[in-house]
PDB file of C-alpha atoms and ligand atoms in Angstrom:
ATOM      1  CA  UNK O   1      31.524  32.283  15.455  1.00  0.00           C
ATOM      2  CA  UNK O   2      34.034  29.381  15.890  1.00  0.00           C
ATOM      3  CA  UNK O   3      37.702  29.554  16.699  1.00  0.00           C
ATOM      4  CA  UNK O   4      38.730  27.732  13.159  1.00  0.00           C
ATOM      5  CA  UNK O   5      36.374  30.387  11.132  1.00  0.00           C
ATOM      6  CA  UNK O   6      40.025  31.785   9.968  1.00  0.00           C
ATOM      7  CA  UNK O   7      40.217  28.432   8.425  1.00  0.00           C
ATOM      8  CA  UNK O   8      37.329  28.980   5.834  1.00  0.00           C
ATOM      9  CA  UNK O   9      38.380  30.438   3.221  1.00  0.00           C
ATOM     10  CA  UNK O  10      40.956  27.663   3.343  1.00  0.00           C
ATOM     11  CA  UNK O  11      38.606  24.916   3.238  1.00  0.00           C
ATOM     12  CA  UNK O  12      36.600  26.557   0.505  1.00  0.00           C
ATOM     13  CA  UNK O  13      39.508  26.343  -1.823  1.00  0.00           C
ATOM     14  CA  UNK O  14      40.115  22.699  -1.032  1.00  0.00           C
ATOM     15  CA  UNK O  15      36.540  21.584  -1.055  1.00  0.00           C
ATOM     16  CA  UNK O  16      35.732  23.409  -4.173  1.00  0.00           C
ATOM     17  CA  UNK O  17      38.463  21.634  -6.205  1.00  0.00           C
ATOM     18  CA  UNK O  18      37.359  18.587  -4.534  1.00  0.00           C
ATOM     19  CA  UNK O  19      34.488  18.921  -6.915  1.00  0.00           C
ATOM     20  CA  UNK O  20      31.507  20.076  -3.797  1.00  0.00           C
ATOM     21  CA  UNK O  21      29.450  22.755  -5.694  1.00  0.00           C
ATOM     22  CA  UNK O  22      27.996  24.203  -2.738  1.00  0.00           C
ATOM     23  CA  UNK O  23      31.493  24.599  -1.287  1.00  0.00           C
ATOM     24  CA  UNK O  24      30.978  27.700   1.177  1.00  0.00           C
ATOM     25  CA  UNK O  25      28.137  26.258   2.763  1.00  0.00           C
ATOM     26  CA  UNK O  26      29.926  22.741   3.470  1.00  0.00           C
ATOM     27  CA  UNK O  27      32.938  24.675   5.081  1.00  0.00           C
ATOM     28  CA  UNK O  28      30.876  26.652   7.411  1.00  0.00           C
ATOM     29  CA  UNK O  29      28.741  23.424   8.675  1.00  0.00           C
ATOM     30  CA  UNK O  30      32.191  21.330   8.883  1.00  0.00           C
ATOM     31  CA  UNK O  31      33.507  24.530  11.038  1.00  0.00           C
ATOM     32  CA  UNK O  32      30.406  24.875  13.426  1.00  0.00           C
ATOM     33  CA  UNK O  33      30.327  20.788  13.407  1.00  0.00           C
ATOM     34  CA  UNK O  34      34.127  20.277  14.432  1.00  0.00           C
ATOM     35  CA  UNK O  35      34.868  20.513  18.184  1.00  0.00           C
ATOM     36  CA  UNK O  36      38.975  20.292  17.610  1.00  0.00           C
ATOM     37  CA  UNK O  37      40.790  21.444  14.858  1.00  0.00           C
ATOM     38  CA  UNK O  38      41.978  18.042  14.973  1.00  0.00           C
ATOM     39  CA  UNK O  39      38.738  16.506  13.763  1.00  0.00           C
ATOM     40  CA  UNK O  40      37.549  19.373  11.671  1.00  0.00           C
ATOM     41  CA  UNK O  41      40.917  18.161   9.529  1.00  0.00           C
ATOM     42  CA  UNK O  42      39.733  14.363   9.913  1.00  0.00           C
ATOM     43  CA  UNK O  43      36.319  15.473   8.860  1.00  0.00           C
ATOM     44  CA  UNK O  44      37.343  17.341   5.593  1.00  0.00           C
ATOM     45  CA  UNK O  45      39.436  14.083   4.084  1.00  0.00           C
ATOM     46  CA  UNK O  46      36.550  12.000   4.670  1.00  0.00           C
ATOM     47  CA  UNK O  47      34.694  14.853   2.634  1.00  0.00           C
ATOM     48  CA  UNK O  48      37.247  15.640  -0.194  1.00  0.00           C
ATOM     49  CA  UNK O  49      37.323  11.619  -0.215  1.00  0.00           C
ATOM     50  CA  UNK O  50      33.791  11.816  -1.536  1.00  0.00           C
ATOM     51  CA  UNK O  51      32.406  10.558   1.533  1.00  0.00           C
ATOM     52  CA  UNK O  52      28.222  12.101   1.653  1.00  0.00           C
ATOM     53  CA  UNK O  53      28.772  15.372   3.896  1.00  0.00           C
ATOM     54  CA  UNK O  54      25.858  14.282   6.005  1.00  0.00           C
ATOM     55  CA  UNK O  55      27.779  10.855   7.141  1.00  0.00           C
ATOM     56  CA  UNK O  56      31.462  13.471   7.939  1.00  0.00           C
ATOM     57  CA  UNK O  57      28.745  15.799  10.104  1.00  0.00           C
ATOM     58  CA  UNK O  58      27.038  12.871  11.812  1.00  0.00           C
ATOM     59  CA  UNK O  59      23.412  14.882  11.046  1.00  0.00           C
ATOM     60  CA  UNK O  60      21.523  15.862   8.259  1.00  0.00           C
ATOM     61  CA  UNK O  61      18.546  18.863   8.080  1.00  0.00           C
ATOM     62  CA  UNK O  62      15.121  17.250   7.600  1.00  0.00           C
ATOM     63  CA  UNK O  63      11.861  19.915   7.466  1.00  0.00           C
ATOM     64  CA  UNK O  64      13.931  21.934   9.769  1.00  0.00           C
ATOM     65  CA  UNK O  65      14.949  19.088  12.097  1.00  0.00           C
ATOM     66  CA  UNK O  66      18.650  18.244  12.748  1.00  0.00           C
ATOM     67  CA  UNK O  67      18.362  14.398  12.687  1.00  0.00           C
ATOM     68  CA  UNK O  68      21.123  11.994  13.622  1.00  0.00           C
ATOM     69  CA  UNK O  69      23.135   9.841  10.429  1.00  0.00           C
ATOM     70  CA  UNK O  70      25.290   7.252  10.423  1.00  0.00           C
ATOM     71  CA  UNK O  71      27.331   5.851   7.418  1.00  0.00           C
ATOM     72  CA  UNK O  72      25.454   3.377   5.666  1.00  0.00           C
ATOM     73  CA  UNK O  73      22.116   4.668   6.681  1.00  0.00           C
ATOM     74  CA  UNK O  74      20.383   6.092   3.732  1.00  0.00           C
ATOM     75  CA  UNK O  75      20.418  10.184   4.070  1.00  0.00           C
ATOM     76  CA  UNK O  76      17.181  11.802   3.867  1.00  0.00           C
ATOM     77  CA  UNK O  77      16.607  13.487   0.907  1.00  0.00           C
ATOM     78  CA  UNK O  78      15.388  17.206   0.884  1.00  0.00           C
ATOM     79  CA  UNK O  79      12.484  15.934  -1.563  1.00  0.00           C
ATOM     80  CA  UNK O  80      10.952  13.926   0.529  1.00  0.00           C
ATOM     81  CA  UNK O  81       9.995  17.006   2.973  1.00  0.00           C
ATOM     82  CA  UNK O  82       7.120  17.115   0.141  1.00  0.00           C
ATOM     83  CA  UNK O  83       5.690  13.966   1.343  1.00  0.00           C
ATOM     84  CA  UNK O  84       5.936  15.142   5.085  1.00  0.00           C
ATOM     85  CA  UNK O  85       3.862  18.452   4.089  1.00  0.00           C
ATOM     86  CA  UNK O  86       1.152  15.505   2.392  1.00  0.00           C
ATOM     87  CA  UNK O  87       1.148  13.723   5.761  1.00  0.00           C
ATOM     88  CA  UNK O  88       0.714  16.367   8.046  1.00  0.00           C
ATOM     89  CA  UNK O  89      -1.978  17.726   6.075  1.00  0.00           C
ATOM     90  CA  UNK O  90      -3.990  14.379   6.247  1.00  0.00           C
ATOM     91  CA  UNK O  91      -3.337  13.872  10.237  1.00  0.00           C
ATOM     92  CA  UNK O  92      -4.216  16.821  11.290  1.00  0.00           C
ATOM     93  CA  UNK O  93      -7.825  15.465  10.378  1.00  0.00           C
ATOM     94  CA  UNK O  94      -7.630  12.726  12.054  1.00  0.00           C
ATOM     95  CA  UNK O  95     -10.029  12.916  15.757  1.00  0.00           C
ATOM     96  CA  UNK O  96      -7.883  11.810  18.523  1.00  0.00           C
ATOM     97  CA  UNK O  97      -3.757  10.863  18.657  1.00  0.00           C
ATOM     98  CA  UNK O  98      -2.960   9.675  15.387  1.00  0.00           C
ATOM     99  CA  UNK O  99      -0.984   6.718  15.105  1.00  0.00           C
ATOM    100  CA  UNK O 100       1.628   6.711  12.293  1.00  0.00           C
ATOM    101  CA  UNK O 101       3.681   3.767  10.777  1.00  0.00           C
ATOM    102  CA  UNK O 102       7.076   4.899   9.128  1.00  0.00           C
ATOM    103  CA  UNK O 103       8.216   1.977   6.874  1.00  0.00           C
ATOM    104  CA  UNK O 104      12.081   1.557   5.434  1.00  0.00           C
ATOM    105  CA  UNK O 105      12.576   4.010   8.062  1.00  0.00           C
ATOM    106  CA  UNK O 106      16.492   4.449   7.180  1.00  0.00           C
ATOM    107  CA  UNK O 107      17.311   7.065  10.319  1.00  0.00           C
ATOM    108  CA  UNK O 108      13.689   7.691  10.812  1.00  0.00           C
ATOM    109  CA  UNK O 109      13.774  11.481   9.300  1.00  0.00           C
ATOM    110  CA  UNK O 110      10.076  11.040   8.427  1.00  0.00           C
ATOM    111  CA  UNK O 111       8.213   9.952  11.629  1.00  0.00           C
ATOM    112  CA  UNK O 112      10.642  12.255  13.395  1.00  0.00           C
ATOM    113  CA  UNK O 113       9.782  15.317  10.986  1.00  0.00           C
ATOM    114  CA  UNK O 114       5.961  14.370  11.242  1.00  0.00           C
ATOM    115  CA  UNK O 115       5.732  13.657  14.937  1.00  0.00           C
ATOM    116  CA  UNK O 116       7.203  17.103  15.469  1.00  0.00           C
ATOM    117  CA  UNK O 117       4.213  18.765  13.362  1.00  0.00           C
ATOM    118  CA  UNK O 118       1.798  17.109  15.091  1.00  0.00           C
ATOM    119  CA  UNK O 119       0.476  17.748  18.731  1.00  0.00           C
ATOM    120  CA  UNK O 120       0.450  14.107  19.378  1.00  0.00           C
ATOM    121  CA  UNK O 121       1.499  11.139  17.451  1.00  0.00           C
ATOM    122  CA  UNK O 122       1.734   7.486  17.961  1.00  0.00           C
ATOM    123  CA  UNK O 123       4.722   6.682  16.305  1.00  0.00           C
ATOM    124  CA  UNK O 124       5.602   3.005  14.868  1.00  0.00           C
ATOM    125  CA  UNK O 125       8.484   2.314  12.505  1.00  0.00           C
ATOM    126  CA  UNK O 126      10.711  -0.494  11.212  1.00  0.00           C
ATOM    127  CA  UNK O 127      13.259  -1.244   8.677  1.00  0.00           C
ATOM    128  CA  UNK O 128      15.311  -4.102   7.824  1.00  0.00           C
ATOM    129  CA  UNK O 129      18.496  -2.350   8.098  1.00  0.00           C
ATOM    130  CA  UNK O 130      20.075  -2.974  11.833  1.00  0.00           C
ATOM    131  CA  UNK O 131      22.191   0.035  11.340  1.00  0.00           C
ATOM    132  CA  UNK O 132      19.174   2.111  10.340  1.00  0.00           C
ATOM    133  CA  UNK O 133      17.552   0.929  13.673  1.00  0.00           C
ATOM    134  CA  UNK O 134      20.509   1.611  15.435  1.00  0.00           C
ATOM    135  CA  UNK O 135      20.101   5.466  14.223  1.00  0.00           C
ATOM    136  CA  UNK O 136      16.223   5.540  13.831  1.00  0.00           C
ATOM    137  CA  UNK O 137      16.207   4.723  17.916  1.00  0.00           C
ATOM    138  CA  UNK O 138      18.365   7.907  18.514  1.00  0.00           C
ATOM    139  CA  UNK O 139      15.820   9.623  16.377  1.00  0.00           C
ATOM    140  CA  UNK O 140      12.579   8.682  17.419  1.00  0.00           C
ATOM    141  CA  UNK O 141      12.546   9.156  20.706  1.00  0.00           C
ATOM    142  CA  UNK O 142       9.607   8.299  22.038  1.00  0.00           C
ATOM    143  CA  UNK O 143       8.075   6.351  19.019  1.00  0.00           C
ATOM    144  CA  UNK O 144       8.268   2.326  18.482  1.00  0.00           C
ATOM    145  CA  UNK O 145      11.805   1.154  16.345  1.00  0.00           C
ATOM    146  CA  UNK O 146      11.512  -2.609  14.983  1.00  0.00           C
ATOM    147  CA  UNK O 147      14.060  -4.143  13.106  1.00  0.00           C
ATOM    148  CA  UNK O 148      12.196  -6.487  10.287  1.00  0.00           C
ATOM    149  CA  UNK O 149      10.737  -6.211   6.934  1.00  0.00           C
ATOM    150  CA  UNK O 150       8.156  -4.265   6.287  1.00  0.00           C
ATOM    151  CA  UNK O 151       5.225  -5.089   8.387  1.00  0.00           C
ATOM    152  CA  UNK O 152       6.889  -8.235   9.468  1.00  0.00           C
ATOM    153  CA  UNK O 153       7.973  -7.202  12.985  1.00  0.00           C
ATOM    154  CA  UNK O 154       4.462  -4.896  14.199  1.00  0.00           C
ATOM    155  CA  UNK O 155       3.044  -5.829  16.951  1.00  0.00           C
ATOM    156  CA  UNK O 156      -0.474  -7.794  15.915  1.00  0.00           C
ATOM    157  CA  UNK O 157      -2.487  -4.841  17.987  1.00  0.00           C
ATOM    158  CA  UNK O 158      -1.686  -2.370  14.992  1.00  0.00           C
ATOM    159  CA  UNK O 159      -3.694  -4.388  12.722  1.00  0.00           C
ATOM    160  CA  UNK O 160      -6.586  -2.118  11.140  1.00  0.00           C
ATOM    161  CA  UNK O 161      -4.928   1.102  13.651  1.00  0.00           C
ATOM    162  CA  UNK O 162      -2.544   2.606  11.173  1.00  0.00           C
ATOM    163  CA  UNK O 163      -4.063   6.274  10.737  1.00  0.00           C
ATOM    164  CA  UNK O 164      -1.057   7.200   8.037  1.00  0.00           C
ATOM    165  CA  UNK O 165       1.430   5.408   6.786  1.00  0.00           C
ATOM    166  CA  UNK O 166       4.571   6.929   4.637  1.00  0.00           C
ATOM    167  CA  UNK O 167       7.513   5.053   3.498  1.00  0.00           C
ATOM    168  CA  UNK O 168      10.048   6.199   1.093  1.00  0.00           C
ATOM    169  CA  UNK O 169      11.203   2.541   0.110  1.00  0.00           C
ATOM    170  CA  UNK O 170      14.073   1.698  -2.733  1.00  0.00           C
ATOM    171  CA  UNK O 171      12.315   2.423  -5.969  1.00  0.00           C
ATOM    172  CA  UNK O 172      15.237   3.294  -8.313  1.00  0.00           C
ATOM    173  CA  UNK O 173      15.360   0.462 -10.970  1.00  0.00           C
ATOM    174  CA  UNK O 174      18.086  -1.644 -10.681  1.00  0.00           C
ATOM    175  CA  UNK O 175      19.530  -0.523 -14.009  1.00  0.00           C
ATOM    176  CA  UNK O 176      19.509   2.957 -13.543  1.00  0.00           C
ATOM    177  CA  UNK O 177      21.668   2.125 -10.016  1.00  0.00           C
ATOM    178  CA  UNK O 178      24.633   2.985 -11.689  1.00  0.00           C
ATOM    179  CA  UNK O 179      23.655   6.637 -13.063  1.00  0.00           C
ATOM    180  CA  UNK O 180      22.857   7.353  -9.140  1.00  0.00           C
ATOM    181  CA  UNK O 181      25.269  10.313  -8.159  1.00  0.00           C
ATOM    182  CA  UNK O 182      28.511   8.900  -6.980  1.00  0.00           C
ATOM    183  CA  UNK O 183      27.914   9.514  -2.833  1.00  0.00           C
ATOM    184  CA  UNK O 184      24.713   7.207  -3.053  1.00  0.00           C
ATOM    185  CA  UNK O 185      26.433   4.781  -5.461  1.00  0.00           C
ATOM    186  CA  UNK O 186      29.673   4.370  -3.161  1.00  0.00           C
ATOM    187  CA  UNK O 187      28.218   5.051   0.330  1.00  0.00           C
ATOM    188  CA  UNK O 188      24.587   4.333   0.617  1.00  0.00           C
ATOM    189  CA  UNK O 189      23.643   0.790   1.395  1.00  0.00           C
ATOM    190  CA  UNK O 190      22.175  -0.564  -2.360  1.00  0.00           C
ATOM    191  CA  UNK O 191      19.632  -2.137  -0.082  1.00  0.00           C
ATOM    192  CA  UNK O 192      17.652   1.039   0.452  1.00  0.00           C
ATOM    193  CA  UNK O 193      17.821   2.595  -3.172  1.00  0.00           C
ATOM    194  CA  UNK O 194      17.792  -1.009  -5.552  1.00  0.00           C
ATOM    195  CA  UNK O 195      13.808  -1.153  -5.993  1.00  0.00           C
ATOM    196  CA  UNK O 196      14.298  -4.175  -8.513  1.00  0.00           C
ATOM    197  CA  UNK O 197      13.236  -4.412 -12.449  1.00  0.00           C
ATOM    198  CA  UNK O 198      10.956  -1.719 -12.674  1.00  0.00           C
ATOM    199  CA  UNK O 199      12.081  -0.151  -9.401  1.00  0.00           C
ATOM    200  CA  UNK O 200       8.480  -1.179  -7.608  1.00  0.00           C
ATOM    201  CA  UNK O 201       9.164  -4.374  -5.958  1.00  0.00           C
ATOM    202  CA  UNK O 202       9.340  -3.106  -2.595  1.00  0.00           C
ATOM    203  CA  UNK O 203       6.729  -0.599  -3.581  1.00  0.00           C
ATOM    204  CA  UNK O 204       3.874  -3.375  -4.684  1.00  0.00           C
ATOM    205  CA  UNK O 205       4.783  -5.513  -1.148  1.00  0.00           C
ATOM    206  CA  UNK O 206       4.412  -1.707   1.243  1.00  0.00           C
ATOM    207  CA  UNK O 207       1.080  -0.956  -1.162  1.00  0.00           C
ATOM    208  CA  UNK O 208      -0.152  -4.573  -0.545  1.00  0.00           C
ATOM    209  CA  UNK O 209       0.542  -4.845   2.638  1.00  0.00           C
ATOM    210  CA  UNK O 210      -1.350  -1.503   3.851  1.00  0.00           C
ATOM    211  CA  UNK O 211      -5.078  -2.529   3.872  1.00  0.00           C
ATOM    212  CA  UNK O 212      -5.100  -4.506   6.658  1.00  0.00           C
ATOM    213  CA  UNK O 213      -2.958  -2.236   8.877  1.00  0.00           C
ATOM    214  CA  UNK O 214      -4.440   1.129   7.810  1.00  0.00           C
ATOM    215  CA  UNK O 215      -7.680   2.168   9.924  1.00  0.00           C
ATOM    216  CA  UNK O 216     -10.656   2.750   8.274  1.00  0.00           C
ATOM    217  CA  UNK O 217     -10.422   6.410   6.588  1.00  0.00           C
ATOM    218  CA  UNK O 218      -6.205   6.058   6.775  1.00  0.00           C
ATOM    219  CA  UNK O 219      -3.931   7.290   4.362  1.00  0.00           C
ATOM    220  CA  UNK O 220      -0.570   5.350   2.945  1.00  0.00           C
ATOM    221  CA  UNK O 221       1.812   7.986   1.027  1.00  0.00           C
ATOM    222  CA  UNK O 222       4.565   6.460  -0.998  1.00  0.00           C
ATOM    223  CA  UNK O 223       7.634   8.396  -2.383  1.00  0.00           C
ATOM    224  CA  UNK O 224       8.076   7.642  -5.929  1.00  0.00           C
ATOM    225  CA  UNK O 225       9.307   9.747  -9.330  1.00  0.00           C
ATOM    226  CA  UNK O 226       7.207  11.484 -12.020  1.00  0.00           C
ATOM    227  CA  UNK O 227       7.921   8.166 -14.227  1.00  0.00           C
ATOM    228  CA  UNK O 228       6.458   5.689 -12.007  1.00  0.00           C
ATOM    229  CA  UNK O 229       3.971   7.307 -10.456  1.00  0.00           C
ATOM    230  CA  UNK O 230       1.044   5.967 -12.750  1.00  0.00           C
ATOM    231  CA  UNK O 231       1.917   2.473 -12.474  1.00  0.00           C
ATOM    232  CA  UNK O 232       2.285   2.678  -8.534  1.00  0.00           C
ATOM    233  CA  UNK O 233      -1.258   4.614  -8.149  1.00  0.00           C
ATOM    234  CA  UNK O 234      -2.532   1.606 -10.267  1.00  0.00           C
ATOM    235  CA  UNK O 235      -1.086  -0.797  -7.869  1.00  0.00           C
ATOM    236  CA  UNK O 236      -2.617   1.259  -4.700  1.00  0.00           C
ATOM    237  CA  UNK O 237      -6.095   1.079  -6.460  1.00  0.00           C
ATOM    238  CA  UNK O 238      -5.760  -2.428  -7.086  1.00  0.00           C
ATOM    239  CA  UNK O 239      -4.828  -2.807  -3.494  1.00  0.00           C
ATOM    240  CA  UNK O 240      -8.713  -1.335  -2.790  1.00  0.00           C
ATOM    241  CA  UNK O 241      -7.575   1.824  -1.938  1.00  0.00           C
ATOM    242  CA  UNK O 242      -8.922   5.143  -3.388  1.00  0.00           C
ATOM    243  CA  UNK O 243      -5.780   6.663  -5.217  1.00  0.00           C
ATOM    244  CA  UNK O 244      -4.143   9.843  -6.341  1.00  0.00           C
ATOM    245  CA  UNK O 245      -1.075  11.393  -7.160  1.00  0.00           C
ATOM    246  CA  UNK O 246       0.464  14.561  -5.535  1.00  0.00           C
ATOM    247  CA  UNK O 247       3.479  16.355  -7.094  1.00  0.00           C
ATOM    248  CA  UNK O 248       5.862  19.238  -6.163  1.00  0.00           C
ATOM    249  CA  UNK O 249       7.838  20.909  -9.298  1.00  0.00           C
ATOM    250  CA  UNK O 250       9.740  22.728  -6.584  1.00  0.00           C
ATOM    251  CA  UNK O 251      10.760  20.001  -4.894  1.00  0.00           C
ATOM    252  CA  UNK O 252      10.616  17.663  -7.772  1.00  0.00           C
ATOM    253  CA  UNK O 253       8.996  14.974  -5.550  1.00  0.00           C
ATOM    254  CA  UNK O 254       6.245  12.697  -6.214  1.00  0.00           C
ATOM    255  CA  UNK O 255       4.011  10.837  -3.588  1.00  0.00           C
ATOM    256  CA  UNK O 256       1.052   8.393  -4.491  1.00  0.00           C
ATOM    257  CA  UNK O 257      -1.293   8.563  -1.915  1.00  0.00           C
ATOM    258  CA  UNK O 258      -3.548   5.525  -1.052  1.00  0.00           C
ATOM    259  CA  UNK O 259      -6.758   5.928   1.360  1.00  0.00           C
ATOM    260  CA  UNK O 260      -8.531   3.110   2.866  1.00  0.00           C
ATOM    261  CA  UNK O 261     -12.688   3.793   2.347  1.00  0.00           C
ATOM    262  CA  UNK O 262     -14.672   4.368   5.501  1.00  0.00           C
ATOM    263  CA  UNK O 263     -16.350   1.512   7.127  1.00  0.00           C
ATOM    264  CA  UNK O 264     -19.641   0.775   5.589  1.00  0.00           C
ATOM    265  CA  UNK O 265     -22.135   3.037   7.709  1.00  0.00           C
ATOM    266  CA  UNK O 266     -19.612   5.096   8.603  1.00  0.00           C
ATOM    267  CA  UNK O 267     -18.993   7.180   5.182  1.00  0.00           C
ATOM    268  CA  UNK O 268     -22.142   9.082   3.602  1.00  0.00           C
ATOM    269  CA  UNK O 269     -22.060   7.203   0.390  1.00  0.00           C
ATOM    270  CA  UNK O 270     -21.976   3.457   1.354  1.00  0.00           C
ATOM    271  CA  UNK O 271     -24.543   4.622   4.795  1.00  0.00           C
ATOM    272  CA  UNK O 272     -27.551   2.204   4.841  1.00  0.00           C
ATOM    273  CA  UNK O 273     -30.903   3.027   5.078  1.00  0.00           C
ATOM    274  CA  UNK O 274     -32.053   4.137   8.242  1.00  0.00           C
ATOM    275  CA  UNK O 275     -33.719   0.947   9.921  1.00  0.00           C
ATOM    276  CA  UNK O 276     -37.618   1.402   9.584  1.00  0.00           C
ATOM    277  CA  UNK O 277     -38.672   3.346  12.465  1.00  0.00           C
TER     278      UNK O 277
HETATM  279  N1  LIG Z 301      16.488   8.665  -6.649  1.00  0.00           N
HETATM  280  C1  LIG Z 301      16.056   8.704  -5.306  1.00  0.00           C
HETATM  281  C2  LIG Z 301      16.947   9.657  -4.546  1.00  0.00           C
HETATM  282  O1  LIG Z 301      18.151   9.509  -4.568  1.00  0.00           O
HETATM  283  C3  LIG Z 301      16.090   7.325  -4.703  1.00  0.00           C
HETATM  284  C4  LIG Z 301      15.442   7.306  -3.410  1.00  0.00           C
HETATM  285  C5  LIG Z 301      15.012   5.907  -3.048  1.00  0.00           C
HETATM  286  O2  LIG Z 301      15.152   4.941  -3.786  1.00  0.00           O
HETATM  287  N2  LIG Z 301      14.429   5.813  -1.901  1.00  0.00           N
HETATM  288  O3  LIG Z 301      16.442  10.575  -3.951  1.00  0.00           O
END
C-alpha cells in the first residue's frame, strides 16, 4: 500500500481518457513505481504523452522477471515468453552447462528469462544497439554483453559451442512499419522492428549465420508471425538445419526452430558400421 494510493482513482480518470485501455492496472504500477509524488506526476505526462509505460516505469515483466528498460531499447513483448517456454524445453536436454547465444538482444529479456529457468547457463549476447548494451549489461548479470552485429563481435572460441540460440530480430516488413501501434512507431528505435522488404533480412543473415556457431545437436529459435513463418523455416532448412515450426494461439507467437544434425557417428541414423572386429 503506497502513500499516493488516494491518488488512483485520480489517475485512472486521466489515463483512461488518455486513451490506455488497461487504465487501472497502469495507475497502480505508476503508484508502486513512484518514490515522490513529485515523480509519480512526472511519470504520468510522459505516459498520457504516449510515451510506452514500460520506458515511464524504467522495467518491464518478462516470464515473471522484472527486467530493466530504457527509452529506445525495444520492450519485450509478452509473446515472445512463447519462445522462452521452446528454449527451455530444448536445454534442459542438453548434458552439461548449456551455453546460450541471445542475438538482437534489445535489454536482454530473453537470456535473462532463460538463464533464470535453467540451473546453469552460459550466457552470450550481442546487439548492435549501444543503448541496448547499455541495458542488456544491467540485465544479464553474469552472462557475456557485446556490442556488434550479429555474430560479428563473439569471441572465435564460440565457434561450433552454441547449444541454443534465440533471437527475436526486426522482422516487420518495412511497409507495414507504419500500421505498428503508435508507442513502437514513435518510441522504439525502427532499427529493431524494420526487418526490410519482406521483413526477413535480418532473419536470413541470424539463420545463415547459425551453423557454424551452433554445436552439434543445437537448436536456433527465431521469433517470427504466422505469415512468415513458412518462408523462414525454408530458409533454416536451406541453411542445413532440420526445421519446424512451433505456434501458440494463446500467445499468438510463432517461433521457427532450426537444429543442427548430430555429428556423423554420433546420431543413430548417420552411425557407421561398427569397424570389423
Ligand atoms: N510485430 C512485432 C511486435 O511488435 C515486431 C517485433 C519485431 O520486429 N521484433 O511484437
Amino acid at each position: 500500500m503506497s502513500v499516493f494510493s488516494s491518488s488512483v482513482p485520480i489517475l485512472v480518470t486521466r489515463l483512461r481518457a488518455a486513451g490506455c485501455v488497461f487504465a487501472e492496472d497502469e495507475a497502480q504500477l505508476l503508484v508502486s513505481t513512484a518514490a515522490t509524488p513529485d515523480e509519480l506526476a512526472a511519470m504520468v505526462e510522459r505516459r498520457v504523452a504516449g510515451e510506452p509505460l514500460e520506458y515511464v516505469l524504467g522495467w518491464a515483466e518478462f516470464c515473471g522477471l522484472r527486467v530493466a528498460v530504457a527509452p529506445g531499447v525495444f520492450v519485450p513483448r509478452p509473446r515472445t515468453e512463447f519462445l522462452i517456454q521452446e528454449a527451455v524445453a530444448l536445454a534442459r536436454r542438453v548434458a552439461g552447462t548449456p551455453v546460450v547465444l541471445d542475438l538482437c538482444c534489445g535489454t536482454g529479456a530473453m537470456g535473462a528469462a532463460l538463464a533464470a529457468e535453467l540451473e546453469r547457463a552460459e550466457l552470450h549476447a550481442t546487439d548492435l544497439d549501444p543503448a541496448a548494451v547499455r541495458c542488456a549489461r544491467r540485465n544479464l548479470g553474469a552472462g557475456h554483453v557485446y556490442e556488434g552485429d550479429l555474430y560479428e563481435p563473439l569471441p572465435a572460441s564460440l565457434r561450433g559451442r552454441v547449444d541454443i540460440v534465440i533471437a527475436s530480430p526486426p522482422y516487420v516488413p518495412s511497409e507495414s512499419v507504419a500500421l505498428l501501434p503508435a508507442e513502437a512507431r514513435l518510441h522504439e528505435p525502427l532499427v529493431a522492428l524494420d526487418g526490410g522488404g519482406d521483413g526477413l533480412d535480418v532473419v536470413r543473415r541470424v539463420i545463415a549465420g547459425a551453423p557454424q556457431w551452433l554445436a552439434p545437436g543445437g537448436h536456433l529459435l527465431v521469433e517470427t508471425s504466422e505469415r512468415q513463418a513458412a518462408a523462414t523455416a525454408e530458409t533454416v532448412a536451406r541453411a542445413g538445419l532440420a526445421a519446424r515450426v512451433a505456434s501458440s494461439a494463446e500467445l499468438d507467437a510463432t517461433a521457427v526452430i532450426g537444429t543442427r544434425p548430430q555429428r556423423r557417428g554420433f546420431s543413430g541414423a548417420a552411425a557407421p558400421a561398427a569397424p570389423p572386429a
